[in-house]
PDB file of N, CA and C in Angstrom:
ATOM      1  N   MET A 948     -11.050   0.072  39.020  1.00  0.00           N
ATOM      2  CA  MET A 948     -11.903   0.854  39.893  1.00  0.00           C
ATOM      3  C   MET A 948     -13.152   1.323  39.157  1.00  0.00           C
ATOM      4  N   PHE A 949     -12.955   1.913  37.973  1.00  0.00           N
ATOM      5  CA  PHE A 949     -14.104   2.411  37.224  1.00  0.00           C
ATOM      6  C   PHE A 949     -14.983   1.265  36.735  1.00  0.00           C
ATOM      7  N   PHE A 950     -14.345   0.179  36.269  1.00  0.00           N
ATOM      8  CA  PHE A 950     -15.086  -0.987  35.789  1.00  0.00           C
ATOM      9  C   PHE A 950     -15.976  -1.553  36.902  1.00  0.00           C
ATOM     10  N   GLU A 951     -15.464  -1.603  38.123  1.00  0.00           N
ATOM     11  CA  GLU A 951     -16.237  -2.128  39.249  1.00  0.00           C
ATOM     12  C   GLU A 951     -17.469  -1.270  39.505  1.00  0.00           C
ATOM     13  N   LYS A 952     -17.355   0.036  39.296  1.00  0.00           N
ATOM     14  CA  LYS A 952     -18.505   0.931  39.478  1.00  0.00           C
ATOM     15  C   LYS A 952     -19.589   0.642  38.451  1.00  0.00           C
ATOM     16  N   ILE A 953     -19.172   0.333  37.226  1.00  0.00           N
ATOM     17  CA  ILE A 953     -20.138  -0.017  36.182  1.00  0.00           C
ATOM     18  C   ILE A 953     -20.876  -1.298  36.576  1.00  0.00           C
ATOM     19  N   VAL A 954     -20.124  -2.315  36.970  1.00  0.00           N
ATOM     20  CA  VAL A 954     -20.716  -3.603  37.344  1.00  0.00           C
ATOM     21  C   VAL A 954     -21.627  -3.427  38.560  1.00  0.00           C
ATOM     22  N   ASP A 955     -21.196  -2.666  39.553  1.00  0.00           N
ATOM     23  CA  ASP A 955     -22.025  -2.420  40.736  1.00  0.00           C
ATOM     24  C   ASP A 955     -23.323  -1.710  40.369  1.00  0.00           C
ATOM     25  N   TRP A 956     -23.243  -0.728  39.462  1.00  0.00           N
ATOM     26  CA  TRP A 956     -24.447   0.000  39.054  1.00  0.00           C
ATOM     27  C   TRP A 956     -25.430  -0.954  38.357  1.00  0.00           C
ATOM     28  N   ILE A 957     -24.908  -1.767  37.450  1.00  0.00           N
ATOM     29  CA  ILE A 957     -25.766  -2.711  36.727  1.00  0.00           C
ATOM     30  C   ILE A 957     -26.408  -3.697  37.695  1.00  0.00           C
ATOM     31  N   ASN A 958     -25.615  -4.282  38.587  1.00  0.00           N
ATOM     32  CA  ASN A 958     -26.161  -5.249  39.548  1.00  0.00           C
ATOM     33  C   ASN A 958     -27.178  -4.613  40.484  1.00  0.00           C
ATOM     34  N   GLY A 959     -27.008  -3.341  40.809  1.00  0.00           N
ATOM     35  CA  GLY A 959     -27.943  -2.660  41.687  1.00  0.00           C
ATOM     36  C   GLY A 959     -29.240  -2.245  41.021  1.00  0.00           C
ATOM     37  N   HIS A 960     -29.249  -2.169  39.701  1.00  0.00           N
ATOM     38  CA  HIS A 960     -30.435  -1.704  38.971  1.00  0.00           C
ATOM     39  C   HIS A 960     -31.133  -2.796  38.165  1.00  0.00           C
ATOM     40  N   TRP A 961     -30.449  -3.879  37.863  1.00  0.00           N
ATOM     41  CA  TRP A 961     -31.017  -4.948  37.044  1.00  0.00           C
ATOM     42  C   TRP A 961     -31.709  -5.939  37.968  1.00  0.00           C
ATOM     43  N   SER A 962     -33.018  -5.830  38.048  1.00  0.00           N
ATOM     44  CA  SER A 962     -33.770  -6.725  38.932  1.00  0.00           C
ATOM     45  C   SER A 962     -34.191  -7.990  38.183  1.00  0.00           C
ATOM     46  N   GLY A 963     -34.501  -9.004  38.939  1.00  0.00           N
ATOM     47  CA  GLY A 963     -34.933 -10.262  38.343  1.00  0.00           C
ATOM     48  C   GLY A 963     -33.775 -11.083  37.839  1.00  0.00           C
ATOM     49  N   LYS A 964     -34.129 -12.101  37.065  1.00  0.00           N
ATOM     50  CA  LYS A 964     -33.122 -13.001  36.513  1.00  0.00           C
ATOM     51  C   LYS A 964     -32.350 -12.300  35.397  1.00  0.00           C
ATOM     52  N   HIS A 965     -31.059 -12.415  35.394  1.00  0.00           N
ATOM     53  CA  HIS A 965     -30.210 -11.781  34.381  1.00  0.00           C
ATOM     54  C   HIS A 965     -30.096 -12.679  33.159  1.00  0.00           C
ATOM     55  N   GLU A 966     -31.234 -12.944  32.549  1.00  0.00           N
ATOM     56  CA  GLU A 966     -31.307 -13.877  31.428  1.00  0.00           C
ATOM     57  C   GLU A 966     -31.380 -13.122  30.108  1.00  0.00           C
ATOM     58  N   CYS A 967     -30.593 -13.568  29.145  1.00  0.00           N
ATOM     59  CA  CYS A 967     -30.618 -12.980  27.807  1.00  0.00           C
ATOM     60  C   CYS A 967     -31.979 -13.265  27.164  1.00  0.00           C
ATOM     61  N   PRO A 968     -32.630 -12.238  26.598  1.00  0.00           N
ATOM     62  CA  PRO A 968     -33.941 -12.468  25.967  1.00  0.00           C
ATOM     63  C   PRO A 968     -33.858 -13.262  24.666  1.00  0.00           C
ATOM     64  N   ILE A 969     -32.658 -13.411  24.108  1.00  0.00           N
ATOM     65  CA  ILE A 969     -32.490 -14.135  22.848  1.00  0.00           C
ATOM     66  C   ILE A 969     -32.185 -15.611  23.074  1.00  0.00           C
ATOM     67  N   CYS A 970     -31.126 -15.902  23.854  1.00  0.00           N
ATOM     68  CA  CYS A 970     -30.669 -17.295  23.995  1.00  0.00           C
ATOM     69  C   CYS A 970     -30.916 -17.889  25.391  1.00  0.00           C
ATOM     70  N   LYS A 971     -31.381 -17.055  26.329  1.00  0.00           N
ATOM     71  CA  LYS A 971     -31.691 -17.475  27.708  1.00  0.00           C
ATOM     72  C   LYS A 971     -30.455 -17.762  28.559  1.00  0.00           C
ATOM     73  N   ASP A 972     -29.261 -17.483  28.054  1.00  0.00           N
ATOM     74  CA  ASP A 972     -28.045 -17.650  28.837  1.00  0.00           C
ATOM     75  C   ASP A 972     -27.975 -16.551  29.897  1.00  0.00           C
ATOM     76  N   THR A 973     -27.180 -16.739  30.927  1.00  0.00           N
ATOM     77  CA  THR A 973     -27.067 -15.737  31.990  1.00  0.00           C
ATOM     78  C   THR A 973     -25.639 -15.213  32.162  1.00  0.00           C
ATOM     79  N   SER A 974     -24.800 -15.395  31.157  1.00  0.00           N
ATOM     80  CA  SER A 974     -23.421 -14.903  31.219  1.00  0.00           C
ATOM     81  C   SER A 974     -23.309 -13.598  30.435  1.00  0.00           C
ATOM     82  N   TRP A 975     -22.863 -12.547  31.121  1.00  0.00           N
ATOM     83  CA  TRP A 975     -22.775 -11.226  30.516  1.00  0.00           C
ATOM     84  C   TRP A 975     -21.377 -10.658  30.677  1.00  0.00           C
ATOM     85  N   MET A 976     -21.000  -9.761  29.780  1.00  0.00           N
ATOM     86  CA  MET A 976     -19.718  -9.080  29.833  1.00  0.00           C
ATOM     87  C   MET A 976     -19.978  -7.576  29.706  1.00  0.00           C
ATOM     88  N   ALA A 977     -19.475  -6.808  30.665  1.00  0.00           N
ATOM     89  CA  ALA A 977     -19.591  -5.352  30.604  1.00  0.00           C
ATOM     90  C   ALA A 977     -18.293  -4.777  30.060  1.00  0.00           C
ATOM     91  N   GLU A 978     -18.402  -3.772  29.219  1.00  0.00           N
ATOM     92  CA  GLU A 978     -17.215  -3.095  28.694  1.00  0.00           C
ATOM     93  C   GLU A 978     -16.649  -2.185  29.791  1.00  0.00           C
ATOM     94  N   PRO A 979     -15.333  -2.075  29.888  1.00  0.00           N
ATOM     95  CA  PRO A 979     -14.734  -1.286  30.966  1.00  0.00           C
ATOM     96  C   PRO A 979     -14.788   0.226  30.746  1.00  0.00           C
ATOM     97  N   LEU A 980     -15.072   0.677  29.523  1.00  0.00           N
ATOM     98  CA  LEU A 980     -15.120   2.106  29.219  1.00  0.00           C
ATOM     99  C   LEU A 980     -16.374   2.428  28.424  1.00  0.00           C
ATOM    100  N   PRO A 981     -16.880   3.660  28.522  1.00  0.00           N
ATOM    101  CA  PRO A 981     -18.089   4.011  27.766  1.00  0.00           C
ATOM    102  C   PRO A 981     -17.813   4.128  26.265  1.00  0.00           C
ATOM    103  N   PHE A 982     -18.853   3.913  25.486  1.00  0.00           N
ATOM    104  CA  PHE A 982     -18.816   4.109  24.041  1.00  0.00           C
ATOM    105  C   PHE A 982     -19.637   5.355  23.727  1.00  0.00           C
ATOM    106  N   ALA A 983     -19.415   5.961  22.567  1.00  0.00           N
ATOM    107  CA  ALA A 983     -20.196   7.121  22.151  1.00  0.00           C
ATOM    108  C   ALA A 983     -20.942   6.776  20.871  1.00  0.00           C
ATOM    109  N   MET A 984     -22.261   6.945  20.915  1.00  0.00           N
ATOM    110  CA  MET A 984     -23.082   6.723  19.723  1.00  0.00           C
ATOM    111  C   MET A 984     -23.357   8.086  19.089  1.00  0.00           C
ATOM    112  N   ASN A 985     -23.049   8.209  17.805  1.00  0.00           N
ATOM    113  CA  ASN A 985     -23.284   9.453  17.079  1.00  0.00           C
ATOM    114  C   ASN A 985     -24.741   9.579  16.668  1.00  0.00           C
ATOM    115  N   GLN A 986     -25.239  10.816  16.663  1.00  0.00           N
ATOM    116  CA  GLN A 986     -26.571  11.083  16.149  1.00  0.00           C
ATOM    117  C   GLN A 986     -26.490  11.175  14.632  1.00  0.00           C
ATOM    118  N   HIS A 987     -27.375  10.466  13.935  1.00  0.00           N
ATOM    119  CA  HIS A 987     -27.375  10.484  12.467  1.00  0.00           C
ATOM    120  C   HIS A 987     -28.186  11.685  11.991  1.00  0.00           C
ATOM    121  N   ARG A 988     -27.584  12.486  11.131  1.00  0.00           N
ATOM    122  CA  ARG A 988     -28.259  13.684  10.629  1.00  0.00           C
ATOM    123  C   ARG A 988     -28.581  13.587   9.141  1.00  0.00           C
ATOM    124  N   GLY A 989     -28.566  12.395   8.593  1.00  0.00           N
ATOM    125  CA  GLY A 989     -28.945  12.212   7.199  1.00  0.00           C
ATOM    126  C   GLY A 989     -27.811  12.385   6.208  1.00  0.00           C
ATOM    127  N   VAL A 990     -26.653  12.858   6.640  1.00  0.00           N
ATOM    128  CA  VAL A 990     -25.533  13.054   5.728  1.00  0.00           C
ATOM    129  C   VAL A 990     -24.504  11.953   5.936  1.00  0.00           C
ATOM    130  N   SER A 991     -23.997  11.874   7.137  1.00  0.00           N
ATOM    131  CA  SER A 991     -22.974  10.890   7.449  1.00  0.00           C
ATOM    132  C   SER A 991     -23.050  10.561   8.934  1.00  0.00           C
ATOM    133  N   PHE A 992     -22.777   9.325   9.279  1.00  0.00           N
ATOM    134  CA  PHE A 992     -22.753   8.943  10.684  1.00  0.00           C
ATOM    135  C   PHE A 992     -21.567   9.580  11.401  1.00  0.00           C
ATOM    136  N   TYR A 993     -20.578  10.019  10.672  1.00  0.00           N
ATOM    137  CA  TYR A 993     -19.353  10.541  11.271  1.00  0.00           C
ATOM    138  C   TYR A 993     -19.339  12.059  11.390  1.00  0.00           C
ATOM    139  N   SER A 994     -20.380  12.747  10.916  1.00  0.00           N
ATOM    140  CA  SER A 994     -20.350  14.201  10.892  1.00  0.00           C
ATOM    141  C   SER A 994     -21.083  14.843  12.068  1.00  0.00           C
ATOM    142  N   SER A 995     -21.642  14.076  12.948  1.00  0.00           N
ATOM    143  CA  SER A 995     -22.432  14.647  14.024  1.00  0.00           C
ATOM    144  C   SER A 995     -21.565  15.056  15.200  1.00  0.00           C
ATOM    145  N   ASP A 996     -21.935  16.177  15.805  1.00  0.00           N
ATOM    146  CA  ASP A 996     -21.251  16.591  17.018  1.00  0.00           C
ATOM    147  C   ASP A 996     -22.020  16.142  18.261  1.00  0.00           C
ATOM    148  N   LYS A 997     -23.204  15.584  18.082  1.00  0.00           N
ATOM    149  CA  LYS A 997     -23.995  15.088  19.206  1.00  0.00           C
ATOM    150  C   LYS A 997     -23.716  13.606  19.405  1.00  0.00           C
ATOM    151  N   LYS A 998     -23.342  13.268  20.626  1.00  0.00           N
ATOM    152  CA  LYS A 998     -23.014  11.888  20.937  1.00  0.00           C
ATOM    153  C   LYS A 998     -23.711  11.470  22.220  1.00  0.00           C
ATOM    154  N   LEU A 999     -24.087  10.210  22.279  1.00  0.00           N
ATOM    155  CA  LEU A 999     -24.725   9.642  23.461  1.00  0.00           C
ATOM    156  C   LEU A 999     -23.747   8.647  24.077  1.00  0.00           C
ATOM    157  N   PRO A1000     -23.288   8.895  25.316  1.00  0.00           N
ATOM    158  CA  PRO A1000     -22.351   7.966  25.955  1.00  0.00           C
ATOM    159  C   PRO A1000     -23.093   6.753  26.499  1.00  0.00           C
ATOM    160  N   LEU A1001     -22.599   5.569  26.167  1.00  0.00           N
ATOM    161  CA  LEU A1001     -23.270   4.324  26.539  1.00  0.00           C
ATOM    162  C   LEU A1001     -22.293   3.323  27.136  1.00  0.00           C
ATOM    163  N   PHE A1002     -22.799   2.499  28.060  1.00  0.00           N
ATOM    164  CA  PHE A1002     -22.057   1.363  28.576  1.00  0.00           C
ATOM    165  C   PHE A1002     -22.693   0.101  28.013  1.00  0.00           C
ATOM    166  N   PRO A1003     -22.021  -0.595  27.095  1.00  0.00           N
ATOM    167  CA  PRO A1003     -22.576  -1.831  26.558  1.00  0.00           C
ATOM    168  C   PRO A1003     -22.375  -3.007  27.517  1.00  0.00           C
ATOM    169  N   VAL A1004     -23.392  -3.852  27.584  1.00  0.00           N
ATOM    170  CA  VAL A1004     -23.333  -5.107  28.342  1.00  0.00           C
ATOM    171  C   VAL A1004     -23.774  -6.191  27.363  1.00  0.00           C
ATOM    172  N   THR A1005     -22.894  -7.165  27.119  1.00  0.00           N
ATOM    173  CA  THR A1005     -23.101  -8.136  26.048  1.00  0.00           C
ATOM    174  C   THR A1005     -23.232  -9.550  26.575  1.00  0.00           C
ATOM    175  N   CYS A1006     -24.199 -10.289  26.040  1.00  0.00           N
ATOM    176  CA  CYS A1006     -24.345 -11.715  26.338  1.00  0.00           C
ATOM    177  C   CYS A1006     -23.140 -12.427  25.725  1.00  0.00           C
ATOM    178  N   THR A1007     -22.419 -13.177  26.546  1.00  0.00           N
ATOM    179  CA  THR A1007     -21.214 -13.843  26.047  1.00  0.00           C
ATOM    180  C   THR A1007     -21.524 -15.075  25.209  1.00  0.00           C
ATOM    181  N   ASN A1008     -22.776 -15.493  25.183  1.00  0.00           N
ATOM    182  CA  ASN A1008     -23.152 -16.657  24.382  1.00  0.00           C
ATOM    183  C   ASN A1008     -23.571 -16.277  22.968  1.00  0.00           C
ATOM    184  N   CYS A1009     -24.476 -15.287  22.829  1.00  0.00           N
ATOM    185  CA  CYS A1009     -25.010 -14.971  21.496  1.00  0.00           C
ATOM    186  C   CYS A1009     -24.652 -13.573  20.996  1.00  0.00           C
ATOM    187  N   GLY A1010     -24.130 -12.712  21.872  1.00  0.00           N
ATOM    188  CA  GLY A1010     -23.737 -11.379  21.439  1.00  0.00           C
ATOM    189  C   GLY A1010     -24.806 -10.312  21.577  1.00  0.00           C
ATOM    190  N   TYR A1011     -26.004 -10.667  22.030  1.00  0.00           N
ATOM    191  CA  TYR A1011     -27.044  -9.660  22.260  1.00  0.00           C
ATOM    192  C   TYR A1011     -26.478  -8.601  23.197  1.00  0.00           C
ATOM    193  N   THR A1012     -26.709  -7.322  22.886  1.00  0.00           N
ATOM    194  CA  THR A1012     -26.092  -6.243  23.658  1.00  0.00           C
ATOM    195  C   THR A1012     -27.134  -5.264  24.186  1.00  0.00           C
ATOM    196  N   LEU A1013     -27.030  -4.983  25.478  1.00  0.00           N
ATOM    197  CA  LEU A1013     -27.818  -3.948  26.135  1.00  0.00           C
ATOM    198  C   LEU A1013     -26.968  -2.694  26.195  1.00  0.00           C
ATOM    199  N   MET A1014     -27.593  -1.530  26.085  1.00  0.00           N
ATOM    200  CA  MET A1014     -26.865  -0.267  26.186  1.00  0.00           C
ATOM    201  C   MET A1014     -27.460   0.559  27.320  1.00  0.00           C
ATOM    202  N   PHE A1015     -26.610   0.943  28.271  1.00  0.00           N
ATOM    203  CA  PHE A1015     -27.046   1.777  29.379  1.00  0.00           C
ATOM    204  C   PHE A1015     -26.503   3.189  29.175  1.00  0.00           C
ATOM    205  N   ASN A1016     -27.375   4.182  29.331  1.00  0.00           N
ATOM    206  CA  ASN A1016     -26.990   5.572  29.172  1.00  0.00           C
ATOM    207  C   ASN A1016     -26.006   5.950  30.281  1.00  0.00           C
ATOM    208  N   ALA A1017     -24.772   6.275  29.907  1.00  0.00           N
ATOM    209  CA  ALA A1017     -23.721   6.555  30.891  1.00  0.00           C
ATOM    210  C   ALA A1017     -23.991   7.821  31.693  1.00  0.00           C
ATOM    211  N   MET A1018     -24.763   8.752  31.155  1.00  0.00           N
ATOM    212  CA  MET A1018     -25.076   9.973  31.888  1.00  0.00           C
ATOM    213  C   MET A1018     -26.058   9.682  33.015  1.00  0.00           C
ATOM    214  N   ILE A1019     -26.998   8.800  32.771  1.00  0.00           N
ATOM    215  CA  ILE A1019     -28.005   8.479  33.788  1.00  0.00           C
ATOM    216  C   ILE A1019     -27.404   7.662  34.923  1.00  0.00           C
ATOM    217  N   THR A1020     -26.384   6.860  34.632  1.00  0.00           N
ATOM    218  CA  THR A1020     -25.769   6.050  35.688  1.00  0.00           C
ATOM    219  C   THR A1020     -25.122   6.909  36.764  1.00  0.00           C
ATOM    220  N   GLY A1021     -24.727   8.123  36.409  1.00  0.00           N
ATOM    221  CA  GLY A1021     -24.086   9.007  37.373  1.00  0.00           C
ATOM    222  C   GLY A1021     -22.596   8.773  37.527  1.00  0.00           C
ATOM    223  N   ILE A1022     -22.036   7.800  36.819  1.00  0.00           N
ATOM    224  CA  ILE A1022     -20.601   7.540  36.956  1.00  0.00           C
ATOM    225  C   ILE A1022     -19.792   8.069  35.779  1.00  0.00           C
ATOM    226  N   LEU A1023     -20.459   8.648  34.803  1.00  0.00           N
ATOM    227  CA  LEU A1023     -19.734   9.207  33.666  1.00  0.00           C
ATOM    228  C   LEU A1023     -18.854  10.366  34.113  1.00  0.00           C
ATOM    229  N   GLU A1024     -19.376  11.237  34.953  1.00  0.00           N
ATOM    230  CA  GLU A1024     -18.588  12.377  35.422  1.00  0.00           C
ATOM    231  C   GLU A1024     -17.356  11.893  36.188  1.00  0.00           C
ATOM    232  N   GLU A1025     -17.528  10.844  36.996  1.00  0.00           N
ATOM    233  CA  GLU A1025     -16.392  10.278  37.721  1.00  0.00           C
ATOM    234  C   GLU A1025     -15.343   9.759  36.733  1.00  0.00           C
ATOM    235  N   TYR A1026     -15.791   9.117  35.669  1.00  0.00           N
ATOM    236  CA  TYR A1026     -14.875   8.598  34.652  1.00  0.00           C
ATOM    237  C   TYR A1026     -14.092   9.743  34.023  1.00  0.00           C
ATOM    238  N   GLU A1027     -14.800  10.812  33.639  1.00  0.00           N
ATOM    239  CA  GLU A1027     -14.133  11.937  32.997  1.00  0.00           C
ATOM    240  C   GLU A1027     -13.123  12.583  33.934  1.00  0.00           C
ATOM    241  N   ASN A1028     -13.460  12.711  35.211  1.00  0.00           N
ATOM    242  CA  ASN A1028     -12.525  13.284  36.176  1.00  0.00           C
ATOM    243  C   ASN A1028     -11.306  12.395  36.346  1.00  0.00           C
ATOM    244  N   ASP A1029     -11.518  11.085  36.449  1.00  0.00           N
ATOM    245  CA  ASP A1029     -10.402  10.149  36.582  1.00  0.00           C
ATOM    246  C   ASP A1029      -9.526  10.170  35.336  1.00  0.00           C
ATOM    247  N   PHE A1030     -10.150  10.228  34.154  1.00  0.00           N
ATOM    248  CA  PHE A1030      -9.405  10.244  32.900  1.00  0.00           C
ATOM    249  C   PHE A1030      -8.552  11.510  32.813  1.00  0.00           C
ATOM    250  N   ALA A1031      -9.124  12.649  33.197  1.00  0.00           N
ATOM    251  CA  ALA A1031      -8.392  13.908  33.154  1.00  0.00           C
ATOM    252  C   ALA A1031      -7.197  13.867  34.097  1.00  0.00           C
ATOM    253  N   LYS A1032      -7.361  13.264  35.266  1.00  0.00           N
ATOM    254  CA  LYS A1032      -6.253  13.157  36.218  1.00  0.00           C
ATOM    255  C   LYS A1032      -5.108  12.328  35.635  1.00  0.00           C
ATOM    256  N   ASP A1033      -5.459  11.301  34.851  1.00  0.00           N
ATOM    257  CA  ASP A1033      -4.440  10.438  34.262  1.00  0.00           C
ATOM    258  C   ASP A1033      -3.618  11.157  33.187  1.00  0.00           C
ATOM    259  N   LEU A1034      -4.119  12.267  32.670  1.00  0.00           N
ATOM    260  CA  LEU A1034      -3.407  12.994  31.623  1.00  0.00           C
ATOM    261  C   LEU A1034      -2.258  13.829  32.173  1.00  0.00           C
ATOM    262  N   PHE A1035      -2.291  14.089  33.475  1.00  0.00           N
ATOM    263  CA  PHE A1035      -1.278  14.951  34.080  1.00  0.00           C
ATOM    264  C   PHE A1035      -0.352  14.108  34.958  1.00  0.00           C
ATOM    265  N   ILE A1036       0.917  14.435  34.897  1.00  0.00           N
ATOM    266  CA  ILE A1036       1.916  13.742  35.714  1.00  0.00           C
ATOM    267  C   ILE A1036       2.440  14.714  36.748  1.00  0.00           C
ATOM    268  N   ASP A1037       2.357  14.326  38.001  1.00  0.00           N
ATOM    269  CA  ASP A1037       2.916  15.156  39.070  1.00  0.00           C
ATOM    270  C   ASP A1037       4.425  15.036  39.068  1.00  0.00           C
ATOM    271  N   GLU A1038       5.073  16.182  39.175  1.00  0.00           N
ATOM    272  CA  GLU A1038       6.548  16.162  39.194  1.00  0.00           C
ATOM    273  C   GLU A1038       7.055  16.238  40.617  1.00  0.00           C
TER     274      GLU A1038
END
């Protein structure tokens, strides 16, 4: 369900030919869950508390990857709500 929302958002916003700028292939793979990119503060990549949630979309031919800001897509909140619901079991 959540993965379909990601794909629908990408298809609704990506205009023109879905061609990779590197290899010109048109086969893409979207990740089913968001990734978090840490902000680098000059000490360590692992010490930051600031994170940017991203949905990667990767060319299946050459590996070129696009990153979409998960907050701007508007489906990040839905993901968090769905994830929280999965943590609880109704008795």
